[in-house]
Amino acid sequence: MTATRREVIAGGVAAGMIAATGGADAQVLRPRLRPDLASPTGKKMLALYAAAVQAMQDPAINYPPQPQSWTFQSYIHAVPANPFDPAFSGGLPSGTPALKTRIDEIYGNPPAGSPAAAWKEAALKCWGTCTHASPYFATWHRWYMYYFERVCRVMCKDPNFLLPYWNYGSGPNATLQLPPGFRNQDYPSLMFDDRGVGFSTPQGDGAQNVAMNAGGYMPFSLINYIPALSTKEMFPSDTNAIPMGPSQPGYAALGMTGRLENAPHDMVHLGVGGWMGNIPSAAGDPIFFVHHCQVDRLYASWEALPGSTYNWGDLPMQPSESTWKDQPAWFVDGSGDLVRVRLGDAIDTAKLGYGYDTLVKPSPVQVAALSPSAAPRPAPAIVEAAMRTKAFAVGAGGATVTFAPEPGAAGVEPRAASPVARDGGSATLVLEGVRLRRRPPAPLSVFVNLPKGTAPQLNDPYYVTTLNFFNFDLATGLPIAHGHGTGHADHAAPARADLRIEVGAILAAQEAKGLWDRGPITVTITTLGADSVGEATYVTFDGATLTP
């Protein structure tokens, strides 16, 4: 490589700012099966993928970005507002004046009919059009992989190339590490120095302080895909700001597309970290595309399960059949030509000419054991008290807040003042007015009654959930608004975000083990390592309540 990926993307955009100056693919292959990266065929495809990425990173086609360039392809997903620090940048959504201004800066005003004019038109149509937190998440990304694969065929000069998938999440094993080709010197074009940290074991034991590029693991409990496949219904989709984890009611209420997006999809992005942990920069890391190939494989696996259904509705997160199927999207094909598709035409991979070498077929035992809806929900009983904290911030080193009875609360005894039913029923923690200020070096997790001086761990009795801020935009601190100007059922960013977390079961278990005596309740929000006390602020909250 003659230039780093950061130089290609940042430098290409900068050069464009300073000195700016439809058709279907002709190559249609018979249906073929995308392979597992770890298989012999997958390893061959990985070598071709590395060659394609290297060709796409050539500065000659990135300044300004041509459709087959790495910059152009990654910007189809999202565009960082600050190309010089993408991992900590907000995004420029499609259709916004800010993105149009950026494209004008990059391409200038090329003569009508010139190649640069076609590139600019394609950028205006394609860039920043990802559909996270919407019912179109699975189909939009399927089309994205479909056309990216065709671009790769041209760039690696092999019409038989198939995008391989990273088969993470099948168990607590080595698939939870970055595949070797992405963390050694075999393929320099796939190496990337801006990634995060993982755990020393696939169970997520201990501190999260092993570099992913050095063999760190994502924790199986957060990457396991069986809960996503354990629902027969497609909708509702993700709702922007729910706590991660199948143990949480928000997750259980989602259909397959919402569950799949939240976990494993979002948590793989956060687990890899670095550019992958921020939507505006995620597709700049080559691991992105083999990750999304696995996401598409899981979607295909769900489609093949008996009884799977598209339960159409009339809500934004559960649309009608015609609304969902007719949503348009724009991409570029292997020749670099602009193409328009209907998202609903991506339901069946066979009709698109490809499949997968294996599909996931969860056993009834797996579904029964891991389905969120299978777990009994405790019924609320005696309401004792509701408690509230003032505004607080979480920064390097974490933060702890204490819920205690309101001063002078009538009839409330100090040792019986907790907002949980006396029979160990449900209690809800609401984190109010959430704003993301800076992406932490590792995901933030929530703990209840963590003893002072005790190192937080995923597998201890104080752990509640890991917060999912992947869909939050650093420009606003709020969930990202996707789809503006693309026809993808546009929705505006919310003016406020609250996170609801069920903690009643944790409190009941702690009481049964003698870890909590119904006194004041503490809530700790922190990373699990890779951090130290400092001045950085990651997230702020207007306050929090703990209620039955």
Short mmCIF file of C-alpha atoms in Angstrom, two decimals, residues 284-494:
data_model
loop_
_atom_site.label_atom_id
_atom_site.label_comp_id
_atom_site.label_asym_id
_atom_site.label_seq_id
_atom_site.Cartn_x
_atom_site.Cartn_y
_atom_site.Cartn_z
CA GLY A 284 -14.12 2.38 6.33
CA ASP A 285 -12.84 -0.76 8.08
CA PRO A 286 -12.68 -3.77 5.71
CA ILE A 287 -14.03 -6.06 8.45
CA PHE A 288 -17.36 -4.23 8.01
CA PHE A 289 -18.29 -6.08 4.83
CA VAL A 290 -17.62 -9.63 6.03
CA HIS A 291 -19.49 -8.71 9.22
CA HIS A 292 -22.50 -7.61 7.20
CA CYS A 293 -22.24 -10.71 5.05
CA GLN A 294 -22.81 -12.69 8.28
CA VAL A 295 -25.74 -10.41 9.17
CA ASP A 296 -27.25 -11.14 5.75
CA ARG A 297 -26.66 -14.87 6.28
CA LEU A 298 -28.56 -14.70 9.56
CA TYR A 299 -31.40 -12.88 7.79
CA ALA A 300 -31.41 -15.61 5.14
CA SER A 301 -31.42 -18.24 7.90
CA TRP A 302 -34.49 -16.63 9.47
CA GLU A 303 -36.23 -16.51 6.07
CA ALA A 304 -35.69 -20.26 5.69
CA LEU A 305 -37.10 -21.17 9.12
CA PRO A 306 -40.59 -22.73 9.08
CA GLY A 307 -43.28 -20.29 10.16
CA SER A 308 -41.27 -17.10 9.64
CA THR A 309 -43.66 -14.30 8.71
CA TYR A 310 -43.65 -10.68 7.58
CA ASN A 311 -46.29 -9.41 9.98
CA TRP A 312 -47.23 -6.23 8.14
CA GLY A 313 -48.83 -3.39 10.06
CA ASP A 314 -49.40 0.34 9.79
CA LEU A 315 -46.74 1.79 12.09
CA PRO A 316 -43.34 3.31 11.28
CA MET A 317 -41.56 0.35 12.88
CA GLN A 318 -44.08 -2.17 11.49
CA PRO A 319 -45.09 -0.88 8.05
CA SER A 320 -47.62 -2.11 5.52
CA GLU A 321 -46.51 -4.58 2.87
CA SER A 322 -46.59 -2.03 0.05
CA THR A 323 -44.76 0.60 2.11
CA TRP A 324 -42.02 -1.84 3.03
CA LYS A 325 -41.58 -3.45 -0.38
CA ASP A 326 -41.73 -0.25 -2.45
CA GLN A 327 -39.00 1.67 -0.60
CA PRO A 328 -36.36 2.74 -3.17
CA ALA A 329 -32.61 2.80 -2.73
CA TRP A 330 -29.64 3.78 -4.90
CA PHE A 331 -26.29 2.02 -5.36
CA VAL A 332 -23.63 1.66 -8.05
CA ASP A 333 -22.94 -1.56 -9.92
CA GLY A 334 -19.68 -3.19 -10.91
CA SER A 335 -19.28 -0.81 -13.83
CA GLY A 336 -19.75 2.19 -11.57
CA ASP A 337 -23.18 2.99 -13.01
CA LEU A 338 -25.99 4.28 -10.82
CA VAL A 339 -28.77 1.76 -10.13
CA ARG A 340 -32.15 2.14 -8.43
CA VAL A 341 -33.70 -0.80 -6.59
CA ARG A 342 -36.82 -1.62 -4.60
CA LEU A 343 -35.85 -2.79 -1.13
CA GLY A 344 -38.65 -5.35 -1.16
CA ASP A 345 -37.06 -7.13 -4.11
CA ALA A 346 -34.29 -8.37 -1.81
CA ILE A 347 -36.42 -10.81 0.18
CA ASP A 348 -35.10 -13.95 -1.51
CA THR A 349 -31.34 -14.40 -2.02
CA ALA A 350 -31.92 -17.07 -4.67
CA LYS A 351 -33.64 -14.49 -6.87
CA LEU A 352 -30.51 -12.35 -6.51
CA GLY A 353 -28.34 -15.23 -7.71
CA TYR A 354 -26.60 -16.24 -4.51
CA GLY A 355 -26.98 -18.20 -1.29
CA TYR A 356 -24.83 -19.41 1.60
CA ASP A 357 -22.87 -22.62 2.06
CA THR A 358 -24.71 -23.22 5.35
CA LEU A 359 -27.67 -21.64 7.11
CA VAL A 360 -28.32 -21.53 10.84
CA LYS A 361 -31.03 -23.90 12.03
CA PRO A 362 -31.64 -23.33 15.75
CA SER A 363 -32.83 -26.40 17.59
CA PRO A 364 -36.09 -26.23 19.57
CA VAL A 365 -34.01 -26.59 22.73
CA GLN A 366 -31.90 -23.54 21.83
CA VAL A 367 -34.93 -21.45 21.05
CA ALA A 368 -36.72 -22.45 24.24
CA ALA A 369 -33.65 -21.80 26.38
CA LEU A 370 -32.60 -18.50 24.85
CA SER A 371 -35.79 -16.89 23.60
CA PRO A 372 -36.49 -13.71 25.64
CA SER A 373 -40.22 -14.35 25.39
CA ALA A 374 -39.81 -17.76 27.04
CA ALA A 375 -38.60 -16.28 30.33
CA PRO A 376 -41.34 -15.74 32.96
CA ARG A 377 -42.02 -12.11 33.76
CA PRO A 378 -42.62 -11.28 37.44
CA ALA A 379 -45.87 -9.47 38.15
CA PRO A 380 -45.75 -6.14 40.01
CA ALA A 381 -46.94 -6.36 43.60
CA ILE A 382 -46.69 -3.85 46.46
CA VAL A 383 -45.53 -0.41 45.34
CA GLU A 384 -43.20 0.94 48.00
CA ALA A 385 -41.59 4.10 46.65
CA ALA A 386 -40.18 5.72 43.56
CA MET A 387 -36.74 7.29 43.77
CA ARG A 388 -34.90 9.77 41.59
CA THR A 389 -31.37 11.08 41.11
CA LYS A 390 -30.20 14.43 39.82
CA ALA A 391 -28.34 14.92 36.54
CA PHE A 392 -25.04 13.08 36.30
CA ALA A 393 -22.30 12.26 33.82
CA VAL A 394 -20.32 9.14 33.01
CA GLY A 395 -16.72 9.61 32.00
CA ALA A 396 -13.41 7.83 32.24
CA GLY A 397 -13.49 5.67 35.34
CA GLY A 398 -17.30 5.37 35.31
CA ALA A 399 -19.91 6.82 37.66
CA THR A 400 -22.09 5.56 40.51
CA VAL A 401 -25.39 7.04 41.69
CA THR A 402 -27.40 6.05 44.76
CA PHE A 403 -31.16 5.66 45.01
CA ALA A 404 -32.41 6.26 48.55
CA PRO A 405 -35.83 7.18 49.98
CA GLU A 406 -37.08 10.71 49.45
CA PRO A 407 -36.52 12.73 52.66
CA GLY A 408 -39.62 12.63 54.85
CA ALA A 409 -41.42 9.96 52.82
CA ALA A 410 -44.39 9.03 54.99
CA GLY A 411 -44.62 5.43 56.14
CA VAL A 412 -41.37 4.35 54.56
CA GLU A 413 -38.80 2.65 56.71
CA PRO A 414 -35.13 2.94 55.74
CA ARG A 415 -34.69 -0.80 55.20
CA ALA A 416 -37.90 -1.19 53.21
CA ALA A 417 -37.64 1.80 50.96
CA SER A 418 -36.61 0.18 47.71
CA PRO A 419 -38.92 0.45 44.70
CA VAL A 420 -39.23 -3.28 44.20
CA ALA A 421 -42.16 -5.45 45.17
CA ARG A 422 -41.78 -7.23 48.48
CA ASP A 423 -42.12 -10.54 46.65
CA GLY A 424 -39.11 -9.72 44.47
CA GLY A 425 -41.18 -8.38 41.59
CA SER A 426 -40.15 -6.03 38.81
CA ALA A 427 -38.41 -2.68 39.08
CA THR A 428 -37.46 -0.37 36.23
CA LEU A 429 -34.45 1.89 35.99
CA VAL A 430 -35.05 4.79 33.61
CA LEU A 431 -31.99 6.72 32.46
CA GLU A 432 -33.45 10.06 31.39
CA GLY A 433 -32.34 12.58 28.81
CA VAL A 434 -29.39 10.56 27.52
CA ARG A 435 -26.78 12.34 25.42
CA LEU A 436 -23.67 10.76 23.98
CA ARG A 437 -20.74 13.19 24.28
CA ARG A 438 -17.82 11.02 23.18
CA ARG A 439 -17.54 7.37 22.27
CA PRO A 440 -15.96 5.43 25.12
CA PRO A 441 -13.01 3.11 24.40
CA ALA A 442 -15.24 0.12 25.20
CA PRO A 443 -19.02 -0.26 25.63
CA LEU A 444 -20.58 1.03 28.85
CA SER A 445 -22.29 -1.52 31.09
CA VAL A 446 -24.77 -1.11 33.93
CA PHE A 447 -24.35 -2.69 37.37
CA VAL A 448 -26.64 -2.65 40.40
CA ASN A 449 -25.24 -2.64 43.95
CA LEU A 450 -21.68 -3.26 42.78
CA PRO A 451 -19.60 -3.22 45.99
CA LYS A 452 -17.09 -0.40 46.22
CA GLY A 453 -13.67 -1.59 45.12
CA THR A 454 -15.06 -4.58 43.17
CA ALA A 455 -13.96 -4.76 39.56
CA PRO A 456 -17.01 -4.86 37.26
CA GLN A 457 -17.37 -7.99 35.15
CA LEU A 458 -19.94 -9.31 32.70
CA ASN A 459 -20.42 -12.56 34.58
CA ASP A 460 -20.98 -11.31 38.11
CA PRO A 461 -24.28 -11.03 40.05
CA TYR A 462 -24.27 -7.23 39.79
CA TYR A 463 -24.26 -6.99 36.00
CA VAL A 464 -27.51 -5.85 34.37
CA THR A 465 -26.90 -4.98 30.72
CA THR A 466 -24.55 -3.33 28.24
CA LEU A 467 -25.73 -0.06 26.76
CA ASN A 468 -26.00 0.25 23.00
CA PHE A 469 -25.01 3.68 21.73
CA PHE A 470 -24.16 2.56 18.19
CA ASN A 471 -27.12 4.43 16.71
CA PHE A 472 -26.35 7.67 18.54
CA ASP A 473 -24.89 10.56 16.58
CA LEU A 474 -22.02 12.48 18.14
CA ALA A 475 -23.17 15.67 16.42
CA THR A 476 -26.40 15.76 18.43
CA GLY A 477 -25.78 13.21 21.15
CA LEU A 478 -29.11 11.61 20.22
CA PRO A 479 -30.19 8.65 18.07
CA ILE A 480 -29.46 9.19 14.40
CA ALA A 481 -32.25 10.10 11.99
CA HIS A 482 -31.89 7.87 8.93
CA GLY A 483 -33.37 8.00 5.49
CA HIS A 484 -33.74 11.71 4.77
CA GLY A 485 -34.17 12.35 1.08
CA THR A 486 -33.87 8.69 0.05
CA GLY A 487 -37.48 7.60 0.26
CA HIS A 488 -36.74 5.27 3.17
CA ALA A 489 -39.70 6.28 5.36
CA ASP A 490 -37.91 9.34 6.68
CA HIS A 491 -38.00 10.00 10.38
CA ALA A 492 -36.46 12.84 12.33
CA ALA A 493 -34.08 12.46 15.21
CA PRO A 494 -35.89 12.49 18.56
#
